[in-house]
Amino acid sequence: MGPSCVYMTGSQGYIYEAGNMLGEVGGASSVVGGAGSVDEPEDVRAVLWYKVARNSTDVQEQAKAYQEAITLLKSSVHSSVKIEYLIEFGGWLHNHGYPPEQATEQLMHAIKLLCCSISSTQATPPSRPSTQASRPSIKTDVAPSGTDVATGDDVSKLECCMRAYVMMAQIEGRTSKEGLGTTLLSLGCCMRMWKSTFGCLGNSGNGNVQGQPSVPIWPTTPEVKVCSYRIAVLCFMLGLKQAASYHNERAGQTTSAEDMARVRAEVLLCGAQRKAVTREGTKPGFIHHLELEQDLLAMEHCPDAIPTREVWLQQAQLLVEQGQYQPARELLDEAFQSCQVYEDRLVLGRVLLAQASLATIEKNYPLAAELLQKLQKLPLPAMVWLEAVLLQCEVLSHTHLQHMDSIVEHSLSVLAGRLHNNERHFLEYARVKLRAKHAVVSISQLESSRLLDQCQVVSVCADHLAQLGHHYEATQLWTIEANTLKSVGLAMKGQGHYKQLLLKALDSCHKSRCTLQTLLDVAQELCKLSQAVSLPVQHKLVISMLDEAHLLAAIFEDHAHTQRDLWNKRRQKSSAEKLIEDYVKGTADHSTEDQVWSGTSRCAMEQALSLLVSAHSLAFDEDMRSQISYASGHLLLLLSEHTSPHGPLQWREDVGKRGEEVERQLSALSVVMRKEEAQREEACEAESLQFLAQATQSLAQALRLALQCGNLEIAKKAAFRLMECFGCHDAASSAQYLALYQSCAVSLEFHKLLPLLHPSIYHTELGALLLQNTHLSTHTSPPSCTPTAEANSQKLQQYECWKRLAVCSGHLDLLRSFPPHFRCVVLQHSPDKTQLYAAYLIPPQPPPPAPKKGQTPIPADVIEPVLCRVSVDPKAFHSLLDLMADFKKELSATLLKEQYSNVQNGNPGQQDGNPRQQDGNPRQADQENQSACADIIAATEEYLSEAIRPISKVLQREGGDKKLVLVLLADTTLMQLPLEALGFLHSTTITAVCRDFSLQMLHYRMAKFQNESGTVEETTTKDKKKVEKYAAPPSAVLADPANFKYILDPRNEAQSHGFSPVHEIIETFQSFPKLTSKWSGLKGSEHAISSGEWPALLRGCSGLIFFGYERFLAHFPAAKLTSLNLSNCSVVLLMDQMQTNASILYQSREDLGKSDSELQMEQHLHAMLCLSLTGVGCTVASQWSCTVHNNLIFTKALVKGLLSESRTLGELVWETRHHRETAKPSAPEQLSDQNPPPAPPTPAEDIVVKYATVVYGLPHIVLVPPSI
């Protein structure tokens, strides 16, 4: 090495080794004589010193290396590299505790070089860089499009200038005047870049024949692609779709498979060399030559190039924001491997943080905790460390919430030891953020008694953040505090200090709104953007205005109810009592809180309407406008009810008698006083009706916009308020809006249920898409505005279950698609379960036949829809549901004990048989079940009697020759009750009764047959012969029985002691060889049926017959079932919930590994829901436990009726329910085409068996073969 090497330092030795290696590679000689005597170009020597600064562990040596690298770059050719070194050196000085003046000096030097090199600018740099000197100005206006468009090089320099200004602002502090000035200068650079983007997209006369704008030729490096993709996302958020499409096209595929393979090979080669060096014990000087050569080559092509692992990290973060988890995971894994090989600990910490964040989103909390533990062992920047601790708090909220206090305190102590003097202000910010995070997480876990304490902590943290200059983060905490206080205050309504809580919530809303308004005003004043641009802070401001308006509406509603009660009491008092009351009220000494509440409640309506007017001017999409319209309609409806002297008139049936009451009062009391009062009431009533008309108009507009943009939450609320507006005085419109409210409510409930049915994203694609959709809807502002959101929506539309959750905008016309003999009974609770609504919907009826010549026309008997509202007790309803749940448990236990007793008594032939005695009378245990079922039916009848009384009267009027099909559209809570046992359904005019979840769901079932022209009235000539042969009833829908599938006893759990239900069912199929010759399926007696055989069997089948033990969803998981498309399946006969000793032992072992929520998802109602979402036309199933004997009889009777009698499915189930036999079934040979067995009545009616089977979906399906 020569004698000169004796005086070389460790860093110089590194330079010598690296220089020799590069000389050998490039063919040039390298002689080192001292610190700066390397005989190489200045850019090469600068890179060597830069590598020393990046790899050295000594702080003084790092500073000297940075200075040497910057000093060596004297040529203007390498100014871009020098600028990057200056910016990085400035940040390094600040992060290592050097005086802020030294860091600012380096940044000002970089800005001076940038201002001199940026094209098309007139910048005058200062004579001496100083924090007090004036900053160099950047020209923010740009020439017209097509004449002066910034090139990609200029945009890159502007970006460097902006980063330098942002770093200077961080050094000077958020609250200082110097920091504000520097921030404005960075904004100027950003505006220059922004307008350059507008210039390249402008359609000016540029001579382009195709009409496309001329764009600058930017480099296509991976980091530029990442920036283009980030700009595209930002443009979508700002509403600039044209610019977003351009940048999204520019981004393309940010990282190709070839690039990843090339870099992966380089990483593996470097890793192998490092292992070889470690194994042989040689000096590590030459192992850097590959990385150094790569850096030099990158600077030759792109001076601002960053390591590939950094590009992968940025791209992965963007993919996580867009919900593309699998590509992000692959990129993060590659970046992790690269960081480990190159020992890049700074990037490694950020990669681990991104991986932990991704694991948290996917609810893999153990993995996230493990990654965060590794992360804390690395030397991290303060902001990355804070993000890691905040994420750790989020993970602890789902695992060990009790450890959060100690984690927060320990983290703050560690942070205080890591920070230097220049970062002491960050310690206060971190302390406030961690306290706020702890309080926010605790709010979601605590009871209302401790919520107020945590709200106080949130309020203090929000005020502190505002003082530190973090105004936007403060608004988020104020919003959380306001929402929590509002929920607690409304829950404590009429108790304690609920008024004080609502006033505090209103104050927090006001502070959040004012802060956001200030931020928006500053942004609009500085940026001067066009009206087409909508800023994210504008979106937050509109939401804040809506929150405050809703809170004011709640305050006004409480005030209106209080005034209504006082007014009703005052009307009953005499004139003397009123005078005394007025005198006492005028001299009363009210507290300050009462005075504030009184003043706020009186002005609440005017303030809320004013906020909504302002919000409407800021709204930029249909979703926000629908929310504003709904809020306006709700407020006007409250104002109408408050203004009316007699309260809401929509539900009063004695409105016409009010004039007689007034006349009677005038004759009995003082005429003059009553006349004046009557005039005032008349004027108030006219004003109330005017407000009601305005409310109806606003709510109708909100409903239309909400259905167009798919906001079902607003559509549900608007439909409910519209029903309240019309009331019983327009029953037809009110009933339609009640059905629409139910459809929206059911769809929203199913939206929440689907992710629960798919708990893991690794099992089904639908589960991953649902998680992505949830992430995009909660983290994207506004939702569904990015290409990823659109792609996610398109993929979800491929699943039948997702398509059936939509509510069509023409919902009010859905009744036109149903046959005229259909009648829909809607039973729906109000959101608070205090009101029960019942409606009777009638499809459009055909006109009466034209009279013959000489005959008088017969007037048509017009039956109008009915709507009724009654008040109910939520506690009584919950008690009824508990009684029903106890009955199902007791019935299951009784049947299992009976079956076990038969085995112990040596009657194996009876173990799966009839639980009754041989004379047909029930046993003692069965008598208890019959009594409990009768009690439940009576309680259900009593609970619904007042609501269904008007419907019973209408059904009596519709008697005679009509044959009606009744569809019960009840909410999911009422679905748990035996609704088919209600007394008003036992009418001779009703031929079939079925149930469904909503009118929209029933329409989806019907639309499938209408699209295929499957109704009898629309058949061809050939089909009419078929109809005549099978005597199908009018308006029935035809289903093909040729492609039926069956699954019988999939676990082979039936006993074989003289009783084989599977054998009897197969014999029943074989009795109709012409219709069942192509039937196929699976039997557990042949082989063990795996879950993988189910999809292949179910796809494309026209019907399914399942006969098995235990729960249906315990055999085939709901996650796999809802992923299928069963729209071709017309009928599903589901006979489950039977038990034997073998089945209950096996199922008990399976249930041990399931949580309570997973077991809840396997219940009967969820099975019906899953089958309905997959597209099944009609499902017949047992709603509680039954014996094998009863299910076998019903299955055989229903199959025989469908294949031989060509009657509708609903009629067969209805008749089988009312004439079901309880004796032992006949021999299989008796169930033939020639010998149909009669169904004798039971000696004592078995109501448990009678109402066990229910029908979901279309009841008028008829099985007709495709050929005669």
PDB file of C-alpha atoms in Angstrom, residues 451-547:
ATOM      1  CA  LEU A 451     -66.279   8.089  29.261  1.00  0.00           C
ATOM      2  CA  LEU A 452     -66.573  11.610  30.620  1.00  0.00           C
ATOM      3  CA  ASP A 453     -63.119  11.442  32.206  1.00  0.00           C
ATOM      4  CA  GLN A 454     -61.554  10.299  28.953  1.00  0.00           C
ATOM      5  CA  CYS A 455     -63.446  13.004  27.052  1.00  0.00           C
ATOM      6  CA  GLN A 456     -61.897  15.572  29.341  1.00  0.00           C
ATOM      7  CA  VAL A 457     -58.441  14.189  28.514  1.00  0.00           C
ATOM      8  CA  VAL A 458     -59.227  14.373  24.796  1.00  0.00           C
ATOM      9  CA  SER A 459     -60.377  17.974  25.165  1.00  0.00           C
ATOM     10  CA  VAL A 460     -57.184  19.003  26.963  1.00  0.00           C
ATOM     11  CA  CYS A 461     -55.026  17.269  24.356  1.00  0.00           C
ATOM     12  CA  ALA A 462     -56.921  18.945  21.518  1.00  0.00           C
ATOM     13  CA  ASP A 463     -56.401  22.391  23.023  1.00  0.00           C
ATOM     14  CA  HIS A 464     -52.714  21.642  23.577  1.00  0.00           C
ATOM     15  CA  LEU A 465     -52.267  20.494  19.966  1.00  0.00           C
ATOM     16  CA  ALA A 466     -53.868  23.695  18.754  1.00  0.00           C
ATOM     17  CA  GLN A 467     -51.402  25.701  20.836  1.00  0.00           C
ATOM     18  CA  LEU A 468     -48.503  23.726  19.335  1.00  0.00           C
ATOM     19  CA  GLY A 469     -49.720  24.588  15.843  1.00  0.00           C
ATOM     20  CA  HIS A 470     -51.229  21.198  14.909  1.00  0.00           C
ATOM     21  CA  HIS A 471     -54.677  22.570  14.192  1.00  0.00           C
ATOM     22  CA  TYR A 472     -55.890  19.847  11.842  1.00  0.00           C
ATOM     23  CA  GLU A 473     -55.095  17.086  14.348  1.00  0.00           C
ATOM     24  CA  ALA A 474     -56.840  19.120  17.049  1.00  0.00           C
ATOM     25  CA  THR A 475     -60.035  19.183  14.986  1.00  0.00           C
ATOM     26  CA  GLN A 476     -60.041  15.385  14.851  1.00  0.00           C
ATOM     27  CA  LEU A 477     -59.894  15.165  18.645  1.00  0.00           C
ATOM     28  CA  TRP A 478     -62.618  17.780  19.061  1.00  0.00           C
ATOM     29  CA  THR A 479     -64.843  15.760  16.733  1.00  0.00           C
ATOM     30  CA  ILE A 480     -64.270  12.581  18.745  1.00  0.00           C
ATOM     31  CA  GLU A 481     -65.049  14.428  21.969  1.00  0.00           C
ATOM     32  CA  ALA A 482     -68.223  15.950  20.528  1.00  0.00           C
ATOM     33  CA  ASN A 483     -69.544  12.642  19.218  1.00  0.00           C
ATOM     34  CA  THR A 484     -68.862  10.895  22.513  1.00  0.00           C
ATOM     35  CA  LEU A 485     -70.476  13.601  24.611  1.00  0.00           C
ATOM     36  CA  LYS A 486     -73.465  13.662  22.285  1.00  0.00           C
ATOM     37  CA  SER A 487     -74.026   9.909  22.552  1.00  0.00           C
ATOM     38  CA  VAL A 488     -73.664   9.963  26.348  1.00  0.00           C
ATOM     39  CA  GLY A 489     -75.903  13.031  26.664  1.00  0.00           C
ATOM     40  CA  LEU A 490     -78.683  11.567  24.547  1.00  0.00           C
ATOM     41  CA  ALA A 491     -78.460   8.278  26.442  1.00  0.00           C
ATOM     42  CA  MET A 492     -78.838  10.200  29.735  1.00  0.00           C
ATOM     43  CA  LYS A 493     -81.703  12.314  28.397  1.00  0.00           C
ATOM     44  CA  GLY A 494     -83.876  13.432  31.272  1.00  0.00           C
ATOM     45  CA  GLN A 495     -81.269  12.363  33.836  1.00  0.00           C
ATOM     46  CA  GLY A 496     -78.347  14.116  35.453  1.00  0.00           C
ATOM     47  CA  HIS A 497     -76.522  16.825  33.559  1.00  0.00           C
ATOM     48  CA  TYR A 498     -77.381  15.782  30.028  1.00  0.00           C
ATOM     49  CA  LYS A 499     -77.915  19.411  29.051  1.00  0.00           C
ATOM     50  CA  GLN A 500     -74.396  20.274  30.168  1.00  0.00           C
ATOM     51  CA  LEU A 501     -72.999  17.372  28.150  1.00  0.00           C
ATOM     52  CA  LEU A 502     -74.812  18.474  25.000  1.00  0.00           C
ATOM     53  CA  LEU A 503     -73.588  22.041  25.451  1.00  0.00           C
ATOM     54  CA  LYS A 504     -70.000  20.806  25.832  1.00  0.00           C
ATOM     55  CA  ALA A 505     -70.407  18.721  22.694  1.00  0.00           C
ATOM     56  CA  LEU A 506     -71.735  21.761  20.854  1.00  0.00           C
ATOM     57  CA  ASP A 507     -68.744  23.820  21.994  1.00  0.00           C
ATOM     58  CA  SER A 508     -66.333  21.160  20.701  1.00  0.00           C
ATOM     59  CA  CYS A 509     -68.182  21.024  17.376  1.00  0.00           C
ATOM     60  CA  HIS A 510     -67.987  24.795  17.139  1.00  0.00           C
ATOM     61  CA  LYS A 511     -64.227  24.847  17.763  1.00  0.00           C
ATOM     62  CA  SER A 512     -63.629  22.122  15.188  1.00  0.00           C
ATOM     63  CA  ARG A 513     -65.751  23.860  12.569  1.00  0.00           C
ATOM     64  CA  CYS A 514     -64.168  27.287  13.126  1.00  0.00           C
ATOM     65  CA  THR A 515     -60.652  25.836  12.924  1.00  0.00           C
ATOM     66  CA  LEU A 516     -61.428  23.975   9.710  1.00  0.00           C
ATOM     67  CA  GLN A 517     -63.045  27.082   8.263  1.00  0.00           C
ATOM     68  CA  THR A 518     -59.905  29.071   9.030  1.00  0.00           C
ATOM     69  CA  LEU A 519     -57.692  26.444   7.430  1.00  0.00           C
ATOM     70  CA  LEU A 520     -59.891  26.381   4.330  1.00  0.00           C
ATOM     71  CA  ASP A 521     -59.898  30.174   4.049  1.00  0.00           C
ATOM     72  CA  VAL A 522     -56.109  30.300   4.296  1.00  0.00           C
ATOM     73  CA  ALA A 523     -55.713  27.535   1.720  1.00  0.00           C
ATOM     74  CA  GLN A 524     -58.101  29.179  -0.737  1.00  0.00           C
ATOM     75  CA  GLU A 525     -56.507  32.566  -0.272  1.00  0.00           C
ATOM     76  CA  LEU A 526     -52.980  31.279  -0.797  1.00  0.00           C
ATOM     77  CA  CYS A 527     -53.652  28.761  -3.552  1.00  0.00           C
ATOM     78  CA  LYS A 528     -56.449  30.582  -5.409  1.00  0.00           C
ATOM     79  CA  LEU A 529     -57.613  27.320  -6.902  1.00  0.00           C
ATOM     80  CA  SER A 530     -60.500  27.024  -9.323  1.00  0.00           C
ATOM     81  CA  GLN A 531     -63.987  26.032  -8.241  1.00  0.00           C
ATOM     82  CA  ALA A 532     -63.498  22.546  -9.687  1.00  0.00           C
ATOM     83  CA  VAL A 533     -60.887  21.714  -7.032  1.00  0.00           C
ATOM     84  CA  SER A 534     -62.229  20.390  -3.739  1.00  0.00           C
ATOM     85  CA  LEU A 535     -59.695  20.220  -0.937  1.00  0.00           C
ATOM     86  CA  PRO A 536     -59.751  17.475   1.702  1.00  0.00           C
ATOM     87  CA  VAL A 537     -60.142  20.121   4.404  1.00  0.00           C
ATOM     88  CA  GLN A 538     -63.268  21.251   2.574  1.00  0.00           C
ATOM     89  CA  HIS A 539     -64.688  17.752   2.847  1.00  0.00           C
ATOM     90  CA  LYS A 540     -63.891  17.684   6.573  1.00  0.00           C
ATOM     91  CA  LEU A 541     -65.492  21.097   7.022  1.00  0.00           C
ATOM     92  CA  VAL A 542     -68.749  19.963   5.435  1.00  0.00           C
ATOM     93  CA  ILE A 543     -68.809  16.906   7.706  1.00  0.00           C
ATOM     94  CA  SER A 544     -68.144  19.128  10.726  1.00  0.00           C
ATOM     95  CA  MET A 545     -70.997  21.422   9.731  1.00  0.00           C
ATOM     96  CA  LEU A 546     -73.305  18.425   9.402  1.00  0.00           C
ATOM     97  CA  ASP A 547     -72.287  17.125  12.832  1.00  0.00           C
TER      98      ASP A 547
END
